Amino acid sequence: MPEHTTFIEQVAISLDDRSYDIHIGQGLLSHPETWSGLPQAQTAMIVTNDTIAPLYEAVLRNAISPHYKQVHTVVLPDGEAHKDWQTLNLIFDALLSKGCDRKTVLFALGGGVVGDMTGFAAASYMRGVPFIQVPTTLLSQVDSSVGGKTAINHPLGKNMIGAFYQPRRVVCDLGTLKTLPRRELSAGLAEVIKYGPIADMPFMEWIEANIDALMAQDPKALAHAVKRSCEIKAWVVGQDEREAGLRAILNFGHTFGHAIEAGLGFGVWLHGEAVGCGMVMAAELSHRLGKVDAAFVARLKILLVRAGLPVRGPVIDAADNAGHYIAHMRLDKKAEAGDIKFVVIDGPGLATVCGAPDDMVRDVINACCA
Ligand code: NAD
Ligand code: GLY
C-alpha cells in the first residue's frame, strides 16, 4: 500500500443483485487494490471534463490499464450548463466511434455533473453497460455518486430526463478534494448538512462542532463527513431505491433549490448553494406549518452561513418573484397534477413530504429572498 494511503473505509449499498460498495480513503485512485474485482471487459471508457482531465485522468488511466486491453477517454466541456443532450451525445459518439461493445465499463471521473451524465449514458448505451463512479467533489462523494439517480437537465427543469441505474462501485478518493475550489467545498457541505435535519441530529451536532475543520479541509473531519453521509444515504436508498416514498427526504431543500437553479439559468448558482438556500426556505415552511420552532430555522441558517453558503434566495423576477418560483416548482418531479410537494422537517432529525397552502409558500419565498 502506498505510504500516502492512510486508511480505507467501506460503506455497503444493499440492493439485491445491484448491491455495491463505496470505498472511502486517501490515495485510492492510485492504489491497485481499489481496482481489483472490476467488471471484466476488453475496453474501458473514462468520462471526465476539461477541468478534471489534467488533474486526475492520467492517474486513473494508469491504475485501471492493467485490467483492460484498451482504455479510452472522452473529455466533456465543464459545467452544469453542459448537462444536456448535446454533451451526453459526445459520450455516445466516443463509445460508437471507438467500437465499444456492450461489456465496456464506463468510469465517471468528476463531480455530480459528470457522474449523472455518465450514469445516464451507461444506462442507455446498448441498453446498459456497467459503470464505476469516481467522484472528485465533496458533493458527489456524499450524495450524487451514490444511489443510482442519473440524469440530464431540460431547459424547463432540473434532472428531468434520466434513469435509475446503479454503479458497480463508488471510489471516493479524499485526496482529490485538495484541488477543489472553496466555493465547491461549501456547495458540498450543503448536502452534508442536509443529512442532519432529515435523519440524524447527532450528526448535525457533530457538523456544528467540526464546521471549521471541514472548511479547513481537515482530512479526518472530511473522512467522517463523507462516511456518515454515505451511511445515511445507503440506509435510505437500501429501503427505497426508486423513491416510492422515503427516498424523497433526500430532496430536502431541493424543491426550492431547483427553482433557483432553473430560474436563474443552470450554473449561475451552484447546485449545493441552491440546495442550502432551499433548505432555509423548506425549514421556514416547516416552521409556518407548526412542525419546528423558529430557533431550529435560525440554527440551520447559522450553520449554513458558517459553511460559506448563501441563505437568502435570489430575486429571479422583480414583478412576481414568488410566482416565478412557484411556476418552476409545479414542474418538480414530486409534484402531483401540479400540486407541489415539499420535504419538510417534522421535528429535528425527521423529515416528511407534504403539500402547503399557496399563500403560505408565497409568504415563505417573499420572506426568504433578498
Ligand atoms: P460539478 O460536477 O459541476 O463539479 C463542480 C466543479 O468542480 C466543476 O467545475 C468541476 O469540473 C470541478 N471539479 C470537480 N472535481 C474537482 C477537483 N477534485 N478539483 C478541482 N475541480 C474539481 O458539481 P457537483 O457539485 O459535483 O455536482 C452537482 C451536480 O450533481 C448537479 O447537476 C446535481 O443535479 C447533481 N446531483 C445529483 C444527485 C444524484 O443523486 N444523482 C445528487 C445531488 C446532486
Ligand atoms: N439526491 C437525492 C437522491 O439521491 O435521492
GROMACS .gro file of C-alpha atoms and ligand atoms in nm:
model
  419
    1MET     CA    1   0.000   0.000   0.000
    2PRO     CA    2   0.149   0.342  -0.094
    3GLU     CA    3   0.252   0.545   0.211
    4HIS     CA    4   0.001   0.821   0.144
    5THR     CA    5  -0.286   0.572   0.169
    6THR     CA    6  -0.367   0.612   0.535
    7PHE     CA    7  -0.699   0.432   0.555
    8ILE     CA    8  -0.978   0.278   0.351
    9GLU     CA    9  -1.336   0.267   0.474
   10GLN     CA   10  -1.623   0.092   0.304
   11VAL     CA   11  -1.996   0.154   0.312
   12ALA     CA   12  -2.224  -0.107   0.157
   13ILE     CA   13  -2.534  -0.033  -0.050
   14SER     CA   14  -2.766  -0.333  -0.021
   15LEU     CA   15  -2.988  -0.369  -0.327
   16ASP     CA   16  -3.007  -0.742  -0.403
   17ASP     CA   17  -2.816  -0.811  -0.724
   18ARG     CA   18  -2.746  -0.438  -0.763
   19SER     CA   19  -2.555  -0.413  -0.435
   20TYR     CA   20  -2.214  -0.244  -0.429
   21ASP     CA   21  -1.957  -0.083  -0.204
   22ILE     CA   22  -1.850   0.277  -0.157
   23HIS     CA   23  -1.475   0.292  -0.093
   24ILE     CA   24  -1.361   0.600   0.100
   25GLY     CA   25  -0.998   0.691   0.166
   26GLN     CA   26  -0.690   0.892   0.079
   27GLY     CA   27  -0.490   0.799  -0.231
   28LEU     CA   28  -0.740   0.541  -0.357
   29LEU     CA   29  -0.707   0.639  -0.723
   30SER     CA   30  -0.351   0.511  -0.750
   31HIS     CA   31  -0.391   0.221  -0.507
   32PRO     CA   32  -0.407  -0.111  -0.704
   33GLU     CA   33  -0.639  -0.279  -0.451
   34THR     CA   34  -0.908  -0.020  -0.526
   35TRP     CA   35  -0.945  -0.163  -0.873
   36SER     CA   36  -0.943  -0.536  -0.804
   37GLY     CA   37  -1.259  -0.728  -0.896
   38LEU     CA   38  -1.377  -0.476  -1.156
   39PRO     CA   39  -1.636  -0.586  -1.414
   40GLN     CA   40  -1.447  -0.778  -1.682
   41ALA     CA   41  -1.425  -0.634  -2.032
   42GLN     CA   42  -1.183  -0.564  -2.315
   43THR     CA   43  -1.248  -0.192  -2.308
   44ALA     CA   44  -1.297   0.088  -2.059
   45MET     CA   45  -1.400   0.447  -2.126
   46ILE     CA   46  -1.311   0.724  -1.881
   47VAL     CA   47  -1.566   1.006  -1.895
   48THR     CA   48  -1.440   1.330  -1.746
   49ASN     CA   49  -1.430   1.703  -1.819
   50ASP     CA   50  -1.173   1.960  -1.926
   51THR     CA   51  -1.105   2.076  -1.568
   52ILE     CA   52  -1.058   1.732  -1.413
   53ALA     CA   53  -0.877   1.560  -1.701
   54PRO     CA   54  -0.544   1.741  -1.650
   55LEU     CA   55  -0.560   1.669  -1.276
   56TYR     CA   56  -0.664   1.304  -1.247
   57GLU     CA   57  -0.717   1.134  -1.584
   58ALA     CA   58  -0.361   1.000  -1.612
   59VAL     CA   59  -0.354   0.854  -1.263
   60LEU     CA   60  -0.687   0.677  -1.318
   61ARG     CA   61  -0.581   0.556  -1.662
   62ASN     CA   62  -0.255   0.412  -1.522
   63ALA     CA   63  -0.439   0.243  -1.237
   64ILE     CA   64  -0.706   0.070  -1.446
   65SER     CA   65  -0.496  -0.005  -1.756
   66PRO     CA   66  -0.379  -0.348  -1.630
   67HIS     CA   67  -0.745  -0.459  -1.629
   68TYR     CA   68  -0.836  -0.369  -1.990
   69LYS     CA   69  -0.687  -0.408  -2.338
   70GLN     CA   70  -0.791  -0.056  -2.426
   71VAL     CA   71  -0.871   0.246  -2.212
   72HIS     CA   72  -1.030   0.540  -2.397
   73THR     CA   73  -1.115   0.882  -2.261
   74VAL     CA   74  -1.382   1.132  -2.355
   75VAL     CA   75  -1.342   1.485  -2.222
   76LEU     CA   76  -1.665   1.686  -2.187
   77PRO     CA   77  -1.700   2.062  -2.150
   78ASP     CA   78  -1.718   2.155  -1.780
   79GLY     CA   79  -2.028   2.291  -1.614
   80GLU     CA   80  -2.392   2.245  -1.518
   81ALA     CA   81  -2.487   2.437  -1.834
   82HIS     CA   82  -2.349   2.140  -2.033
   83LYS     CA   83  -2.554   1.876  -1.854
   84ASP     CA   84  -2.767   1.836  -2.164
   85TRP     CA   85  -2.846   1.620  -2.469
   86GLN     CA   86  -2.568   1.770  -2.678
   87THR     CA   87  -2.299   1.684  -2.424
   88LEU     CA   88  -2.449   1.344  -2.347
   89ASN     CA   89  -2.423   1.268  -2.717
   90LEU     CA   90  -2.046   1.328  -2.703
   91ILE     CA   91  -2.025   1.018  -2.480
   92PHE     CA   92  -2.226   0.808  -2.728
   93ASP     CA   93  -2.017   0.947  -3.018
   94ALA     CA   94  -1.698   0.840  -2.841
   95LEU     CA   95  -1.832   0.495  -2.749
   96LEU     CA   96  -1.953   0.421  -3.101
   97SER     CA   97  -1.655   0.567  -3.284
   98LYS     CA   98  -1.419   0.354  -3.071
   99GLY     CA   99  -1.627   0.043  -3.138
  100CYS     CA  100  -1.710  -0.008  -2.770
  101ASP     CA  101  -1.916  -0.321  -2.710
  102ARG     CA  102  -2.189  -0.390  -2.454
  103LYS     CA  103  -1.937  -0.503  -2.191
  104THR     CA  104  -1.743  -0.176  -2.199
  105VAL     CA  105  -1.701  -0.030  -1.850
  106LEU     CA  106  -1.755   0.346  -1.808
  107PHE     CA  107  -1.564   0.535  -1.538
  108ALA     CA  108  -1.724   0.864  -1.429
  109LEU     CA  109  -1.430   1.076  -1.316
  110GLY     CA  110  -1.553   1.408  -1.180
  111GLY     CA  111  -1.829   1.581  -0.989
  112GLY     CA  112  -2.202   1.526  -0.997
  113VAL     CA  113  -2.244   1.661  -1.349
  114VAL     CA  114  -2.001   1.407  -1.499
  115GLY     CA  115  -2.139   1.134  -1.270
  116ASP     CA  116  -2.505   1.194  -1.357
  117MET     CA  117  -2.434   1.211  -1.731
  118THR     CA  118  -2.204   0.908  -1.737
  119GLY     CA  119  -2.460   0.710  -1.538
  120PHE     CA  120  -2.733   0.800  -1.787
  121ALA     CA  121  -2.505   0.711  -2.079
  122ALA     CA  122  -2.426   0.377  -1.911
  123ALA     CA  123  -2.797   0.310  -1.853
  124SER     CA  124  -2.880   0.358  -2.217
  125TYR     CA  125  -2.573   0.263  -2.427
  126MET     CA  126  -2.657  -0.071  -2.589
  127ARG     CA  127  -2.940  -0.090  -2.329
  128GLY     CA  128  -2.698  -0.084  -2.037
  129VAL     CA  129  -2.326  -0.119  -1.968
  130PRO     CA  130  -2.151  -0.128  -1.629
  131PHE     CA  131  -2.017   0.192  -1.478
  132ILE     CA  132  -1.800   0.298  -1.185
  133GLN     CA  133  -1.838   0.628  -1.002
  134VAL     CA  134  -1.511   0.806  -0.921
  135PRO     CA  135  -1.642   1.126  -0.757
  136THR     CA  136  -1.398   1.413  -0.714
  137THR     CA  137  -1.614   1.682  -0.546
  138LEU     CA  138  -1.738   1.674  -0.189
  139LEU     CA  139  -2.094   1.695  -0.317
  140SER     CA  140  -2.053   1.395  -0.544
  141GLN     CA  141  -1.875   1.192  -0.273
  142VAL     CA  142  -2.152   1.247  -0.016
  143ASP     CA  143  -2.451   1.233  -0.246
  144SER     CA  144  -2.466   1.219  -0.625
  145SER     CA  145  -2.236   0.921  -0.689
  146VAL     CA  146  -2.441   0.704  -0.453
  147GLY     CA  147  -2.786   0.563  -0.516
  148GLY     CA  148  -2.816   0.538  -0.894
  149LYS     CA  149  -3.001   0.856  -0.991
  150THR     CA  150  -2.873   0.958  -1.333
  151ALA     CA  151  -2.999   1.245  -1.547
  152ILE     CA  152  -2.952   1.545  -1.771
  153ASN     CA  153  -3.131   1.880  -1.741
  154HIS     CA  154  -3.400   2.020  -1.969
  155PRO     CA  155  -3.421   2.398  -2.013
  156LEU     CA  156  -3.760   2.377  -1.839
  157GLY     CA  157  -3.646   2.171  -1.542
  158LYS     CA  158  -3.361   2.019  -1.350
  159ASN     CA  159  -3.270   1.649  -1.396
  160MET     CA  160  -3.592   1.592  -1.590
  161ILE     CA  161  -3.459   1.323  -1.825
  162GLY     CA  162  -3.284   1.026  -1.671
  163ALA     CA  163  -3.296   0.679  -1.523
  164PHE     CA  164  -3.234   0.486  -1.204
  165TYR     CA  165  -2.919   0.289  -1.277
  166GLN     CA  166  -2.676   0.175  -1.009
  167PRO     CA  167  -2.297   0.192  -1.044
  168ARG     CA  168  -2.092  -0.122  -0.975
  169ARG     CA  169  -1.865   0.060  -0.731
  170VAL     CA  170  -1.803   0.409  -0.591
  171VAL     CA  171  -1.446   0.521  -0.522
  172CYS     CA  172  -1.418   0.836  -0.310
  173ASP     CA  173  -1.054   0.943  -0.304
  174LEU     CA  174  -1.048   1.220  -0.043
  175GLY     CA  175  -0.712   1.332  -0.181
  176THR     CA  176  -0.886   1.471  -0.490
  177LEU     CA  177  -1.066   1.725  -0.271
  178LYS     CA  178  -0.736   1.913  -0.220
  179THR     CA  179  -0.776   2.080  -0.560
  180LEU     CA  180  -1.143   2.164  -0.511
  181PRO     CA  181  -1.219   2.539  -0.518
  182ARG     CA  182  -1.352   2.682  -0.188
  183ARG     CA  183  -1.693   2.765  -0.337
  184GLU     CA  184  -1.735   2.400  -0.445
  185LEU     CA  185  -1.635   2.278  -0.098
  186SER     CA  186  -1.910   2.492   0.052
  187ALA     CA  187  -2.160   2.362  -0.204
  188GLY     CA  188  -2.073   2.006  -0.098
  189LEU     CA  189  -2.117   2.095   0.267
  190ALA     CA  190  -2.480   2.189   0.195
  191GLU     CA  191  -2.554   1.825   0.109
  192VAL     CA  192  -2.359   1.706   0.416
  193ILE     CA  193  -2.559   1.939   0.642
  194LYS     CA  194  -2.882   1.815   0.478
  195TYR     CA  195  -2.844   1.471   0.639
  196GLY     CA  196  -2.870   1.613   0.993
  197PRO     CA  197  -3.218   1.771   0.991
  198ILE     CA  198  -3.369   1.487   0.784
  199ALA     CA  199  -3.224   1.187   0.965
  200ASP     CA  200  -2.952   1.234   1.225
  201MET     CA  201  -2.939   1.523   1.473
  202PRO     CA  202  -2.624   1.390   1.647
  203PHE     CA  203  -2.457   1.421   1.302
  204MET     CA  204  -2.582   1.780   1.278
  205GLU     CA  205  -2.429   1.848   1.621
  206TRP     CA  206  -2.103   1.689   1.502
  207ILE     CA  207  -2.104   1.914   1.191
  208GLU     CA  208  -2.167   2.220   1.410
  209ALA     CA  209  -1.869   2.125   1.626
  210ASN     CA  210  -1.645   2.050   1.326
  211ILE     CA  211  -1.752   2.301   1.062
  212ASP     CA  212  -1.427   2.499   1.091
  213ALA     CA  213  -1.223   2.179   1.048
  214LEU     CA  214  -1.434   2.085   0.745
  215MET     CA  215  -1.385   2.430   0.592
  216ALA     CA  216  -1.010   2.390   0.652
  217GLN     CA  217  -1.025   2.051   0.474
  218ASP     CA  218  -0.906   1.858   0.778
  219PRO     CA  219  -0.867   1.503   0.639
  220LYS     CA  220  -1.014   1.327   0.942
  221ALA     CA  221  -1.316   1.557   0.955
  222LEU     CA  222  -1.377   1.517   0.582
  223ALA     CA  223  -1.345   1.140   0.608
  224HIS     CA  224  -1.606   1.125   0.883
  225ALA     CA  225  -1.841   1.361   0.696
  226VAL     CA  226  -1.818   1.155   0.376
  227LYS     CA  227  -1.858   0.822   0.556
  228ARG     CA  228  -2.155   0.925   0.772
  229SER     CA  229  -2.327   1.093   0.476
  230CYS     CA  230  -2.283   0.780   0.266
  231GLU     CA  231  -2.411   0.561   0.550
  232ILE     CA  232  -2.729   0.766   0.580
  233LYS     CA  233  -2.779   0.772   0.204
  234ALA     CA  234  -2.718   0.395   0.186
  235TRP     CA  235  -2.974   0.340   0.463
  236VAL     CA  236  -3.237   0.541   0.273
  237VAL     CA  237  -3.164   0.405  -0.076
  238GLY     CA  238  -3.150   0.047   0.056
  239GLN     CA  239  -3.514   0.084   0.164
  240ASP     CA  240  -3.648   0.283  -0.130
  241GLU     CA  241  -3.429   0.266  -0.440
  242ARG     CA  242  -3.681   0.426  -0.678
  243GLU     CA  243  -3.827   0.691  -0.450
  244ALA     CA  244  -4.167   0.538  -0.390
  245GLY     CA  245  -4.168   0.718  -0.053
  246LEU     CA  246  -3.884   0.751   0.198
  247ARG     CA  247  -3.612   0.848  -0.053
  248ALA     CA  248  -3.788   1.179  -0.115
  249ILE     CA  249  -3.648   1.305   0.218
  250LEU     CA  250  -3.309   1.331   0.045
  251ASN     CA  251  -3.465   1.614  -0.155
  252PHE     CA  252  -3.490   1.844   0.149
  253GLY     CA  253  -3.429   2.194   0.011
  254HIS     CA  254  -3.431   2.071  -0.348
  255THR     CA  255  -3.782   2.183  -0.449
  256PHE     CA  256  -3.696   2.547  -0.379
  257GLY     CA  257  -3.334   2.490  -0.485
  258HIS     CA  258  -3.420   2.352  -0.828
  259ALA     CA  259  -3.643   2.659  -0.885
  260ILE     CA  260  -3.339   2.879  -0.815
  261GLU     CA  261  -3.113   2.680  -1.049
  262ALA     CA  262  -3.361   2.659  -1.338
  263GLY     CA  263  -3.495   3.011  -1.277
  264LEU     CA  264  -3.153   3.180  -1.289
  265GLY     CA  265  -3.022   2.952  -1.565
  266PHE     CA  266  -2.820   2.637  -1.489
  267GLY     CA  267  -2.475   2.711  -1.350
  268VAL     CA  268  -2.538   3.063  -1.216
  269TRP     CA  269  -2.582   2.934  -0.861
  270LEU     CA  270  -2.411   2.604  -0.781
  271HIS     CA  271  -2.641   2.312  -0.705
  272GLY     CA  272  -2.524   2.297  -0.343
  273GLU     CA  273  -2.574   2.672  -0.298
  274ALA     CA  274  -2.929   2.646  -0.427
  275VAL     CA  275  -2.998   2.344  -0.205
  276GLY     CA  276  -2.856   2.523   0.103
  277CYS     CA  277  -3.079   2.823   0.046
  278GLY     CA  278  -3.368   2.592  -0.040
  279MET     CA  279  -3.322   2.419   0.297
  280VAL     CA  280  -3.370   2.755   0.473
  281MET     CA  281  -3.695   2.805   0.280
  282ALA     CA  282  -3.810   2.448   0.350
  283ALA     CA  283  -3.725   2.488   0.720
  284GLU     CA  284  -3.915   2.817   0.730
  285LEU     CA  285  -4.212   2.642   0.569
  286SER     CA  286  -4.185   2.364   0.828
  287HIS     CA  287  -4.195   2.631   1.098
  288ARG     CA  288  -4.502   2.800   0.949
  289LEU     CA  289  -4.672   2.459   0.929
  290GLY     CA  290  -4.612   2.429   1.306
  291LYS     CA  291  -4.357   2.147   1.281
  292VAL     CA  292  -4.039   2.311   1.414
  293ASP     CA  293  -3.972   2.624   1.619
  294ALA     CA  294  -3.808   2.941   1.489
  295ALA     CA  295  -3.491   2.854   1.681
  296PHE     CA  296  -3.444   2.546   1.461
  297VAL     CA  297  -3.462   2.755   1.144
  298ALA     CA  298  -3.213   3.005   1.292
  299ARG     CA  299  -2.978   2.721   1.392
  300LEU     CA  300  -2.978   2.575   1.042
  301LYS     CA  301  -2.914   2.920   0.893
  302ILE     CA  302  -2.617   2.981   1.123
  303LEU     CA  303  -2.459   2.651   1.022
  304LEU     CA  304  -2.507   2.722   0.651
  305VAL     CA  305  -2.351   3.068   0.690
  306ARG     CA  306  -2.054   2.912   0.871
  307ALA     CA  307  -2.023   2.672   0.576
  308GLY     CA  308  -1.987   2.972   0.345
  309LEU     CA  309  -2.329   2.935   0.185
  310PRO     CA  310  -2.588   3.194   0.084
  311VAL     CA  311  -2.906   3.181   0.296
  312ARG     CA  312  -3.122   3.433   0.111
  313GLY     CA  313  -3.272   3.334  -0.222
  314PRO     CA  314  -3.223   3.540  -0.536
  315VAL     CA  315  -3.496   3.759  -0.678
  316ILE     CA  316  -3.549   3.598  -1.016
  317ASP     CA  317  -3.848   3.808  -1.124
  318ALA     CA  318  -3.891   4.154  -0.970
  319ALA     CA  319  -4.257   4.171  -1.081
  320ASP     CA  320  -4.369   3.844  -0.919
  321ASN     CA  321  -4.080   3.658  -0.761
  322ALA     CA  322  -4.290   3.411  -0.563
  323GLY     CA  323  -4.500   3.338  -0.872
  324HIS     CA  324  -4.182   3.266  -1.068
  325TYR     CA  325  -4.055   3.019  -0.806
  326ILE     CA  326  -4.396   2.852  -0.783
  327ALA     CA  327  -4.423   2.808  -1.161
  328HIS     CA  328  -4.088   2.626  -1.158
  329MET     CA  329  -4.183   2.419  -0.855
  330ARG     CA  330  -4.501   2.294  -1.026
  331LEU     CA  331  -4.268   2.108  -1.266
  332ASP     CA  332  -4.084   1.938  -0.977
  333LYS     CA  333  -4.076   1.558  -1.005
  334LYS     CA  334  -4.256   1.524  -0.671
  335ALA     CA  335  -4.549   1.743  -0.788
  336GLU     CA  336  -4.875   1.558  -0.845
  337ALA     CA  337  -5.111   1.709  -1.106
  338GLY     CA  338  -4.944   2.047  -1.047
  339ASP     CA  339  -4.973   2.025  -0.665
  340ILE     CA  340  -4.629   2.096  -0.524
  341LYS     CA  341  -4.498   1.855  -0.259
  342PHE     CA  342  -4.237   1.979  -0.013
  343VAL     CA  343  -3.991   1.790   0.204
  344VAL     CA  344  -4.045   1.946   0.545
  345ILE     CA  345  -3.889   1.884   0.884
  346ASP     CA  346  -4.141   1.712   1.107
  347GLY     CA  347  -3.924   1.765   1.411
  348PRO     CA  348  -3.543   1.777   1.434
  349GLY     CA  349  -3.396   1.469   1.263
  350LEU     CA  350  -3.722   1.364   1.099
  351ALA     CA  351  -3.850   1.461   0.754
  352THR     CA  352  -4.174   1.407   0.570
  353VAL     CA  353  -4.336   1.510   0.241
  354CYS     CA  354  -4.649   1.725   0.232
  355GLY     CA  355  -4.834   1.999   0.047
  356ALA     CA  356  -4.874   2.356   0.172
  357PRO     CA  357  -5.121   2.638   0.101
  358ASP     CA  358  -5.010   2.858  -0.191
  359ASP     CA  359  -5.035   3.175   0.022
  360MET     CA  360  -4.802   3.027   0.282
  361VAL     CA  361  -4.550   2.923   0.016
  362ARG     CA  362  -4.563   3.273  -0.131
  363ASP     CA  363  -4.503   3.426   0.213
  364VAL     CA  364  -4.205   3.196   0.271
  365ILE     CA  365  -4.048   3.288  -0.064
  366ASN     CA  366  -4.107   3.659  -0.004
  367ALA     CA  367  -3.958   3.635   0.347
  368CYS     CA  368  -3.654   3.434   0.235
  369CYS     CA  369  -3.550   3.620  -0.081
  370ALA     CA  370  -3.323   3.921  -0.098
  371NAD     P1  371  -1.984   1.967  -1.076
  371NAD     O1  372  -1.988   1.830  -1.125
  371NAD     O2  373  -2.022   2.076  -1.171
  371NAD     O3  374  -1.839   1.996  -1.017
  371NAD     C1  375  -1.813   2.122  -0.965
  371NAD     C2  376  -1.690   2.188  -1.029
  371NAD     O4  377  -1.573   2.138  -0.969
  371NAD     C3  378  -1.676   2.164  -1.177
  371NAD     O5  379  -1.622   2.279  -1.237
  371NAD     C4  380  -1.574   2.051  -1.182
  371NAD     O6  381  -1.505   2.044  -1.304
  371NAD     C5  382  -1.485   2.087  -1.069
  371NAD     N1  383  -1.411   1.978  -1.005
  371NAD     C6  384  -1.457   1.854  -0.979
  371NAD     N2  385  -1.368   1.787  -0.906
  371NAD     C7  386  -1.263   1.869  -0.886
  371NAD     C8  387  -1.142   1.857  -0.818
  371NAD     N3  388  -1.113   1.747  -0.747
  371NAD     N4  389  -1.056   1.960  -0.819
  371NAD     C9  390  -1.087   2.075  -0.885
  371NAD     N5  391  -1.202   2.094  -0.950
  371NAD    C10  392  -1.290   1.991  -0.950
  371NAD     O7  393  -2.079   1.986  -0.949
  371NAD     P2  394  -2.110   1.893  -0.822
  371NAD     O8  395  -2.141   1.988  -0.714
  371NAD     O9  396  -2.009   1.790  -0.803
  371NAD    O10  397  -2.244   1.818  -0.865
  371NAD    C11  398  -2.363   1.889  -0.891
  371NAD    C12  399  -2.450   1.803  -0.980
  371NAD    O11  400  -2.483   1.684  -0.911
  371NAD    C13  401  -2.579   1.870  -1.018
  371NAD    O12  402  -2.602   1.855  -1.155
  371NAD    C14  403  -2.683   1.794  -0.939
  371NAD    O13  404  -2.808   1.790  -1.002
  371NAD    C15  405  -2.622   1.658  -0.929
  371NAD     N6  406  -2.669   1.579  -0.815
  371NAD    C16  407  -2.711   1.454  -0.839
  371NAD    C17  408  -2.751   1.374  -0.735
  371NAD    C18  409  -2.789   1.230  -0.760
  371NAD    O14  410  -2.840   1.165  -0.670
  371NAD     N7  411  -2.763   1.179  -0.878
  371NAD    C19  412  -2.748   1.423  -0.604
  371NAD    C20  413  -2.703   1.552  -0.582
  371NAD    C21  414  -2.662   1.630  -0.689
  372GLY     N1  415  -3.003   1.337  -0.403
  372GLY     C1  416  -3.134   1.282  -0.390
  372GLY     C2  417  -3.139   1.136  -0.410
  372GLY     O1  418  -3.043   1.072  -0.438
  372GLY     O2  419  -3.246   1.080  -0.398
   0.00000   0.00000   0.00000
